[in-house]
Amino acid sequence: MSTSSPPAILAENLSKTYDRVPAVDALSFRVDTGSVVGLLGGNGAGKTTTLAMIMGLTTPSAGSVRVFGADMARERGKVLHRINFESPYADLPHRLTVRQNLCVFGKLYGVPKLKARIEKIADALDLAQFLDRRTGQLSAGQKTRAALAKALINEPDLLLLDEPTASLDPDTADWVRSHLEEFRRRRGATILLASHNMGEVERLCDRVIIMRAGRIVHNEAPDALIARYGRETLEEVFLDVARGHGVGARLEKARAIP
Amino acid sequence: MNEAPGRHEIESLRAPSAAIGFSPARVMAMVERHLYLLSSSPVRLIDLAYWPTVQLLTWSFLQLYVGRTSQLPVLAAGTLIGGILLWDVLFRGQLGFSMSFLEEVWSRNLGHLLMSPLRPGEFVLSLMIMSILRLMIGLVPAVLIATTFFGFDIATLSFAIPFLFINLMLTAWSVGLVTSGLILRNGLAAETIAWSAMFAMMPFACISYPVTTLPSLLQPIAWALPPTYVFEAMRAMLIGNTFRLDLLVESLALNLLWIGFGSLAFRALLASARRAGSLLSMGE
């Protein structure tokens, strides 16, 4: 990778306020190209708002977020074809078949040789037998795979995932994680993953950003974070952070002292 | 923290022009999406034709009855039927635009679309195309019934039809843009506006009676509405066989103002929805 290439994501003092209540408060972080970063935090920590600002769906109240160098508030048109996402907040139209949905999104993303691409991705995600079934008739696991197929249809350089395995049984969830690992290895893509599943984050992510009340509490490698807290797993660290115990709480208190 | 990249770095990352500039392929992809939806649901197709047909039958029988019991030439000329057909162009045109937009909200697909390379202008153009297609599905059976069973002479309007149609569609799209923008900004709480907005215009657009019927105080309101000129021009053709180009040009001038306002309103309301953070969570 060229040293002059901009990072996949660069957030600077990124803030969002709703009715004078800060949802995201002066976040600054970068996600290097080719890395997998976990975005963690309890409900209402500001993860989804942060993702929405990165996608350009929500305008920041202050600060900026750049994706591959383009300011997402003003220049998102330059990079949207290189991004894709999956979120529980957005569905594929239920009355369309999986193939029709992939065909429409493939055309929106300008995917060449679309028919072959759909066959290939359906094969890879074990969706071939469901391609001509209406999306609304699929099981939760099949819907997740269809949504993942849409998210991967353009072979994105940056993949944003909001709890991609939340509604899946352990076997299917493991299968999805394996596929994401394979995609990252093959494509060298950047992945930003918001999740409540700490095992998933430990397995997939090079680095984790932990948020609480709209602010970044930690931003480091999972192993380093576990060691610093003297814990066995990331889940234990997460609970410490969420409940205001341990190193994180002491650090926060120290920061609060003028 | 690294500094933000310079302009030359952004330029080097520019997408192919097809990805950045206006793309007819993306417009047609959206049209295809809605055609898939319509073809998947016979109920939707029947619904599109059902209401215009029922409305036409009701007004046509009324025209027959009043025509037999009154000597007014205005009724013999089929102005009630003509008025109701043109009203359907206006109303169904707006509904076709707004319903196609609402389909995206109902299916919680808006987030996918707005973060795809689809530009708002391409999205709007696809909604305009869909409004014409949906209108045709509803209107063609009604026109066939009017001409076959009620003696409505569409040939009287012949060369004026494109002028009448374009003007009414421009008004329909203007209202569709504003109502869709309001839904973007306020969510499904504003859905009712999509159904009812055009009816606010109905009494003042003088569909079945001349503008002079209105109290003088209300006539300026009528003349501020582009469809009023269209309905006046229709009556001039059906009753006096006179092509009133002046009325149609005035309607077009007003329509250009309306579509300009509608586009600005849609853009401002989309920007406002981005600020409010309501785009990702919009849906049922």
XYZ file of C-alpha atoms in Angstrom:
542
model
C 0.000 0.000 0.000
C 1.314 3.426 -0.889
C 2.207 5.556 2.119
C 0.505 8.531 0.495
C -2.864 6.763 0.251
C -5.461 8.234 2.554
C -6.852 5.915 5.238
C -10.067 4.084 4.512
C -11.800 6.156 7.217
C -10.553 9.285 8.928
C -12.846 10.876 11.526
C -11.847 14.174 13.089
C -13.748 15.665 16.018
C -16.862 13.996 14.673
C -19.938 15.044 16.637
C -23.673 14.637 16.366
C -26.183 16.329 18.612
C -29.925 15.665 18.676
C -32.005 18.280 20.500
C -28.904 19.497 22.344
C -28.144 15.953 23.543
C -24.823 14.685 22.174
C -25.170 11.260 20.521
C -21.574 11.298 19.311
C -19.078 13.605 20.938
C -15.846 14.664 19.212
C -14.728 11.282 17.875
C -11.331 11.167 16.226
C -10.048 7.900 14.801
C -8.654 6.376 11.660
C -9.188 3.018 10.024
C -6.306 1.971 7.819
C -6.906 0.368 4.481
C -7.089 -3.408 4.742
C -7.775 -3.523 8.475
C -10.775 -4.899 10.323
C -11.917 -2.659 13.153
C -14.648 -3.377 15.672
C -16.918 -0.615 16.888
C -18.205 -1.595 20.302
C -20.456 -0.068 22.877
C -23.686 -0.624 24.744
C -27.080 0.377 23.395
C -27.154 4.117 22.772
C -23.364 4.433 22.812
C -23.447 6.094 19.384
C -22.275 3.242 17.139
C -25.110 3.409 14.617
C -24.966 7.218 14.484
C -21.231 6.972 13.815
C -21.810 4.434 11.038
C -24.557 6.619 9.536
C -22.174 9.583 9.434
C -19.466 7.459 7.832
C -21.981 6.381 5.177
C -23.065 9.970 4.587
C -26.651 9.223 5.643
C -26.400 11.567 8.610
C -24.723 14.967 8.512
C -22.347 15.622 11.430
C -23.143 18.537 13.744
C -19.402 19.241 13.875
C -16.152 17.724 12.653
C -15.708 15.622 9.550
C -15.404 12.072 8.315
C -13.429 11.172 5.221
C -13.647 7.887 3.372
C -10.699 7.215 1.057
C -10.032 10.947 1.321
C -13.519 12.154 0.337
C -15.476 14.253 2.821
C -18.712 12.287 3.267
C -20.766 15.398 3.936
C -19.782 17.002 0.612
C -18.043 14.506 -1.675
C -19.643 11.146 -0.967
C -20.527 10.694 -4.654
C -16.837 10.104 -5.364
C -16.553 7.022 -3.178
C -20.017 5.501 -2.724
C -19.356 2.938 -5.461
C -16.417 1.631 -3.360
C -18.471 1.165 -0.174
C -21.300 -1.101 0.841
C -23.072 -1.953 4.059
C -25.364 -4.281 5.892
C -27.521 -3.092 8.737
C -30.554 -4.314 10.642
C -32.035 -0.859 9.970
C -32.310 -1.483 6.227
C -34.040 -4.382 4.449
C -34.050 -5.647 0.921
C -37.517 -5.265 -0.645
C -39.424 -8.338 0.461
C -41.578 -8.791 -2.645
C -38.586 -9.013 -4.965
C -36.715 -12.276 -5.340
C -33.132 -12.472 -4.147
C -31.956 -12.490 -7.777
C -34.049 -9.401 -8.624
C -32.688 -7.537 -5.602
C -29.102 -8.437 -6.460
C -29.716 -7.494 -10.084
C -31.054 -4.029 -9.126
C -28.235 -3.302 -6.680
C -25.641 -4.716 -9.067
C -26.828 -2.219 -11.678
C -26.869 0.645 -9.159
C -23.237 -0.164 -8.319
C -22.290 -0.617 -11.978
C -21.117 -4.202 -11.493
C -19.752 -5.633 -14.763
C -20.813 -9.126 -15.918
C -23.602 -8.972 -13.399
C -25.288 -12.259 -14.206
C -22.082 -14.212 -13.607
C -21.341 -12.146 -10.493
C -24.760 -12.981 -9.005
C -24.270 -16.691 -9.708
C -20.810 -16.583 -8.149
C -21.815 -14.730 -4.996
C -24.927 -16.884 -4.581
C -22.723 -19.942 -4.805
C -20.217 -18.543 -2.316
C -22.926 -17.617 0.181
C -24.891 -20.821 -0.319
C -27.836 -18.909 -1.734
C -28.123 -20.520 -5.157
C -31.237 -22.511 -4.283
C -32.965 -19.378 -2.929
C -32.139 -16.983 -5.772
C -35.631 -17.101 -7.242
C -37.445 -17.047 -3.936
C -38.971 -13.807 -2.649
C -36.713 -12.194 -0.071
C -39.623 -11.874 2.370
C -40.097 -15.663 2.343
C -36.552 -16.411 3.534
C -35.614 -17.442 7.064
C -33.636 -15.000 9.235
C -30.377 -16.733 8.366
C -31.140 -16.785 4.650
C -32.133 -13.093 4.763
C -28.834 -12.253 6.441
C -26.953 -14.103 3.718
C -28.989 -12.307 1.040
C -28.200 -8.970 2.702
C -24.535 -9.953 2.833
C -24.670 -10.851 -0.873
C -26.026 -7.353 -1.565
C -23.280 -5.853 0.606
C -20.609 -7.758 -1.327
C -22.121 -7.428 -4.811
C -19.711 -4.625 -5.796
C -16.669 -6.190 -4.069
C -16.417 -3.106 -1.860
C -13.126 -1.643 -0.710
C -14.877 -0.644 2.510
C -17.545 -2.808 4.097
C -19.602 -1.391 6.967
C -21.433 -3.983 9.031
C -23.895 -3.259 11.808
C -24.398 -6.416 13.877
C -24.213 -8.790 10.906
C -24.800 -11.955 12.948
C -27.277 -10.645 15.511
C -30.232 -12.845 14.513
C -28.319 -15.940 13.485
C -27.879 -19.328 15.104
C -24.275 -20.093 16.190
C -23.570 -22.308 13.191
C -24.764 -19.779 10.601
C -23.054 -16.937 12.475
C -19.778 -18.857 12.392
C -20.240 -19.503 8.700
C -20.802 -15.761 8.042
C -17.659 -14.874 10.022
C -15.627 -17.363 8.008
C -16.926 -15.815 4.817
C -16.005 -12.310 5.994
C -12.512 -13.512 6.871
C -12.166 -15.061 3.440
C -13.453 -11.881 1.760
C -10.993 -9.729 3.644
C -8.074 -12.064 2.806
C -8.943 -12.285 -0.870
C -9.912 -8.669 -1.462
C -7.716 -6.837 1.045
C -10.823 -4.863 1.949
C -11.363 -2.711 5.008
C -14.152 -3.745 7.362
C -15.723 -1.675 10.123
C -17.872 -3.911 12.267
C -20.342 -2.777 14.920
C -21.226 -5.743 17.095
C -22.324 -6.857 20.524
C -20.751 -10.265 20.011
C -17.342 -10.030 21.659
C -16.220 -13.447 20.451
C -16.898 -12.329 16.910
C -14.946 -9.113 17.421
C -11.990 -10.938 18.986
C -11.901 -13.349 16.074
C -12.260 -10.840 13.232
C -10.822 -7.522 14.360
C -7.281 -6.160 14.389
C -8.389 -3.305 16.580
C -11.430 -2.284 18.599
C -12.931 1.102 19.268
C -15.043 1.022 22.416
C -17.614 3.781 22.787
C -19.596 4.916 25.768
C -22.073 7.803 25.832
C -20.935 8.981 22.416
C -17.220 9.064 23.205
C -14.295 6.768 22.497
C -13.130 5.066 25.672
C -10.572 2.734 24.074
C -9.013 2.349 20.663
C -6.490 -0.487 20.503
C -5.870 -4.131 19.633
C -8.155 -6.640 21.412
C -5.199 -8.536 22.930
C -3.632 -5.373 24.292
C -6.933 -4.282 25.785
C -7.530 -7.663 27.452
C -3.998 -7.608 28.900
C -4.362 -4.058 30.185
C -7.566 -4.923 32.000
C -6.068 -8.159 33.297
C -9.008 -10.120 31.899
C -9.414 -13.333 29.947
C -11.800 -12.205 27.254
C -12.958 -9.090 25.475
C -16.438 -9.660 26.867
C -15.101 -9.196 30.417
C -13.369 -6.004 29.300
C -16.575 -4.798 27.692
C -18.527 -5.398 30.907
C -15.890 -3.506 32.913
C -16.148 -0.580 30.523
C -19.935 -0.649 30.412
C -20.191 -0.768 34.214
C -17.463 1.819 34.764
C -14.997 -0.575 36.445
C -11.315 -1.202 35.969
C -8.616 0.574 34.003
C -11.006 2.385 31.706
C -12.908 3.958 34.565
C -9.688 5.064 36.256
C -8.460 6.535 33.000
C -11.739 8.365 32.512
C -11.606 9.767 36.055
C -8.031 10.890 35.501
C -9.082 12.638 32.290
C -11.916 14.404 34.112
C -9.539 15.985 36.663
C -8.445 19.383 35.303
C -3.570 11.410 13.717
C -2.633 11.887 10.101
C -3.634 15.039 8.316
C -6.502 14.951 5.893
C -5.403 14.168 2.338
C -4.867 16.968 -0.124
C -6.939 17.715 -3.173
C -4.614 15.767 -5.479
C -5.153 12.621 -3.428
C -8.903 12.908 -3.672
C -8.642 13.497 -7.402
C -6.509 10.371 -7.771
C -9.318 8.380 -6.159
C -11.966 9.659 -8.504
C -14.329 6.973 -9.653
C -14.920 6.290 -13.330
C -17.125 9.033 -14.738
C -20.023 6.581 -15.065
C -19.980 6.118 -11.296
C -19.896 9.845 -10.533
C -21.889 11.517 -13.294
C -25.525 11.094 -14.217
C -26.225 7.463 -15.077
C -29.227 6.395 -17.187
C -28.364 2.802 -16.215
C -29.018 3.580 -12.544
C -32.305 5.296 -13.434
C -33.395 2.245 -15.404
C -32.271 -0.068 -12.577
C -34.711 1.740 -10.303
C -37.479 1.523 -12.913
C -36.732 -2.197 -13.218
C -36.997 -2.532 -9.426
C -40.521 -1.063 -9.516
C -41.546 -3.150 -12.511
C -40.459 -6.261 -10.604
C -42.661 -5.093 -7.751
C -45.707 -4.429 -9.961
C -45.339 -7.707 -11.821
C -45.097 -9.576 -8.515
C -48.447 -8.303 -7.383
C -51.595 -8.569 -9.539
C -53.474 -6.810 -6.718
C -51.322 -3.715 -7.195
C -51.982 -3.766 -10.952
C -55.739 -4.166 -10.505
C -55.753 -1.397 -7.901
C -54.084 0.966 -10.363
C -56.908 0.507 -12.886
C -59.792 0.015 -10.457
C -60.242 3.520 -9.037
C -59.949 5.504 -12.288
C -62.487 3.149 -13.864
C -64.953 3.418 -10.983
C -64.596 7.189 -10.926
C -65.046 7.485 -14.661
C -68.167 5.313 -14.651
C -69.731 7.401 -11.872
C -69.091 10.738 -13.591
C -70.019 9.419 -17.015
C -73.431 8.227 -15.837
C -73.919 11.598 -14.161
C -73.043 13.309 -17.429
C -75.538 11.096 -19.286
C -78.314 11.887 -16.825
C -77.718 15.636 -16.625
C -77.219 15.779 -20.398
C -80.680 14.259 -20.967
C -82.406 16.547 -18.487
C -80.631 19.773 -19.385
C -80.223 21.649 -22.621
C -76.849 23.133 -21.671
C -74.406 22.585 -24.543
C -71.560 22.517 -22.030
C -72.820 19.169 -20.759
C -73.316 17.708 -24.205
C -69.692 18.404 -25.030
C -68.446 15.876 -22.497
C -66.702 18.348 -20.230
C -67.480 16.299 -17.137
C -65.849 13.194 -18.623
C -62.955 15.237 -20.038
C -62.483 16.944 -16.690
C -62.445 13.706 -14.759
C -59.988 12.069 -17.167
C -57.599 15.026 -16.905
C -58.043 15.141 -13.136
C -57.002 11.503 -13.089
C -53.854 12.366 -15.025
C -53.052 14.958 -12.370
C -54.003 12.925 -9.309
C -52.756 9.511 -10.460
C -49.577 11.115 -11.786
C -48.771 12.497 -8.344
C -49.871 9.309 -6.646
C -47.688 7.234 -8.994
C -44.681 9.344 -8.019
C -45.436 9.356 -4.297
C -46.417 5.671 -4.069
C -43.244 4.569 -5.844
C -41.317 6.642 -3.306
C -43.353 5.253 -0.417
C -42.642 1.682 -1.565
C -38.985 2.343 -0.690
C -39.936 3.667 2.745
C -42.365 0.830 3.475
C -39.775 -1.764 2.484
C -37.056 -0.019 4.571
C -34.917 0.137 1.454
C -34.196 3.874 1.530
C -30.952 3.499 3.496
C -29.621 1.039 0.903
C -30.514 3.377 -1.942
C -29.242 6.609 -0.432
C -25.829 5.168 0.321
C -25.543 3.469 -3.051
C -24.120 5.416 -6.016
C -27.718 6.365 -6.963
C -27.936 10.169 -7.102
C -31.035 11.953 -5.769
C -31.667 13.330 -9.274
C -31.575 9.818 -10.748
C -33.902 8.589 -8.026
C -36.356 11.410 -8.786
C -36.189 10.735 -12.524
C -36.988 7.060 -11.943
C -39.997 8.104 -9.846
C -41.166 10.357 -12.702
C -40.896 7.486 -15.199
C -42.760 5.200 -12.818
C -45.508 7.784 -12.337
C -46.110 7.787 -16.111
C -46.111 3.981 -16.317
C -48.462 3.607 -13.345
C -50.714 6.319 -14.730
C -50.959 4.581 -18.102
C -51.972 1.304 -16.465
C -54.826 3.141 -14.748
C -55.820 5.576 -17.447
C -55.882 3.512 -20.630
C -58.859 1.335 -19.544
C -60.733 4.470 -18.396
C -60.152 6.258 -21.711
C -61.268 3.176 -23.643
C -64.490 2.986 -21.602
C -65.140 6.735 -22.023
C -64.704 6.635 -25.798
C -66.420 3.280 -26.407
C -69.432 3.463 -24.094
C -70.021 7.153 -23.355
C -69.256 8.737 -26.701
C -66.426 10.861 -25.383
C -64.731 12.220 -28.495
C -61.037 12.237 -27.616
C -60.269 13.343 -31.188
C -61.580 16.806 -30.278
C -58.561 17.198 -27.997
C -56.192 15.393 -30.395
C -53.148 17.639 -30.925
C -53.712 19.421 -27.592
C -53.330 16.179 -25.642
C -49.501 16.308 -25.330
C -49.691 19.926 -24.071
C -52.407 19.085 -21.566
C -50.582 15.937 -20.447
C -47.168 17.566 -20.009
C -48.608 20.419 -17.976
C -50.558 18.129 -15.694
C -47.588 15.800 -15.181
C -45.317 18.726 -14.291
C -47.789 19.785 -11.611
C -48.116 16.179 -10.425
C -44.326 15.833 -10.102
C -44.024 19.183 -8.295
C -46.502 18.075 -5.648
C -44.900 14.593 -5.573
C -41.483 16.117 -4.905
C -42.748 18.186 -1.977
C -44.760 15.351 -0.406
C -41.845 12.906 -0.802
C -39.520 15.457 0.760
C -41.895 15.867 3.694
C -41.964 12.083 4.174
C -38.156 12.008 4.071
C -38.029 14.672 6.738
C -40.918 13.572 8.952
C -41.171 9.842 8.280
C -44.386 7.924 7.727
C -46.263 10.412 9.913
C -46.393 12.521 6.751
C -47.721 9.674 4.577
C -51.270 11.065 4.618
C -50.037 14.143 2.784
C -49.115 11.973 -0.196
C -52.742 10.817 -0.467
C -54.483 14.086 0.264
C -52.267 16.902 -1.039
C -53.819 17.026 -4.492
C -57.369 17.198 -3.131
C -56.582 20.589 -1.599
C -56.222 21.817 -5.167
C -59.414 20.205 -6.431
C -62.004 22.927 -5.670
C -59.792 25.713 -7.000
C -58.468 24.034 -10.146
C -61.972 24.282 -11.667
C -62.090 20.781 -13.104
C -65.771 20.774 -14.028
C -66.699 24.458 -14.005
C -65.148 27.675 -15.323
C -63.046 29.905 -13.088
C -65.758 32.572 -13.232
C -67.929 30.267 -11.131
C -65.685 30.939 -8.142
C -66.207 34.026 -5.957
C -63.941 36.818 -7.189
C -61.936 36.573 -3.970
C -60.925 32.980 -4.791
C -60.196 33.463 -8.477
C -56.571 34.631 -7.939
C -55.960 31.372 -6.060
C -57.342 29.435 -9.011
C -55.097 31.298 -11.461
C -52.047 30.522 -9.295
C -52.594 26.819 -9.970
C -51.196 25.501 -13.277
C -53.986 22.894 -13.766
C -56.656 25.638 -13.821
C -55.331 26.784 -17.206
C -55.381 23.212 -18.487
C -59.018 22.658 -17.527
C -60.006 26.026 -19.023
C -58.177 25.101 -22.241
C -59.966 21.742 -22.289
C -63.364 23.400 -22.004
C -62.459 25.865 -24.764
C -61.662 22.932 -27.054
C -64.632 20.728 -26.173
C -67.255 23.479 -26.180
C -65.945 26.063 -28.649
C -63.461 23.937 -30.600
C -60.846 26.617 -29.864
C -57.217 25.777 -29.142
C -56.108 28.194 -26.397
C -52.315 28.082 -26.714
C -52.071 31.141 -24.455
C -53.598 29.221 -21.545
C -51.279 26.267 -22.049
C -48.189 28.499 -22.244
C -49.239 30.274 -19.047
C -49.710 26.892 -17.389
C -46.256 25.807 -18.546
C -44.640 28.990 -17.186
C -46.280 28.441 -13.810
C -45.327 24.762 -13.903
C -41.670 25.611 -14.435
C -41.837 27.717 -11.279
C -43.611 24.919 -9.433
C -41.161 22.189 -10.501
C -38.263 24.474 -9.566
C -39.777 25.025 -6.145
C -40.547 21.305 -5.772
C -36.948 20.364 -6.623
C -35.529 22.885 -4.159
C -37.950 21.741 -1.458
C -37.042 18.059 -2.019
C -33.342 18.879 -1.858
C -33.731 21.002 1.281
C -35.889 18.377 3.012
C -33.397 15.607 2.112
C -30.583 17.710 3.594
C -32.743 18.327 6.652
C -33.406 14.565 6.991
C -29.639 13.946 6.857
C -29.179 16.501 9.635
C -31.986 14.924 11.671
C -30.438 11.465 11.167
C -33.787 9.989 10.163
C -32.821 8.267 6.901
C -31.428 5.008 8.219
C -34.262 4.266 10.616
C -37.108 5.213 8.282
C -39.702 2.537 7.614
C -42.525 0.545 9.081
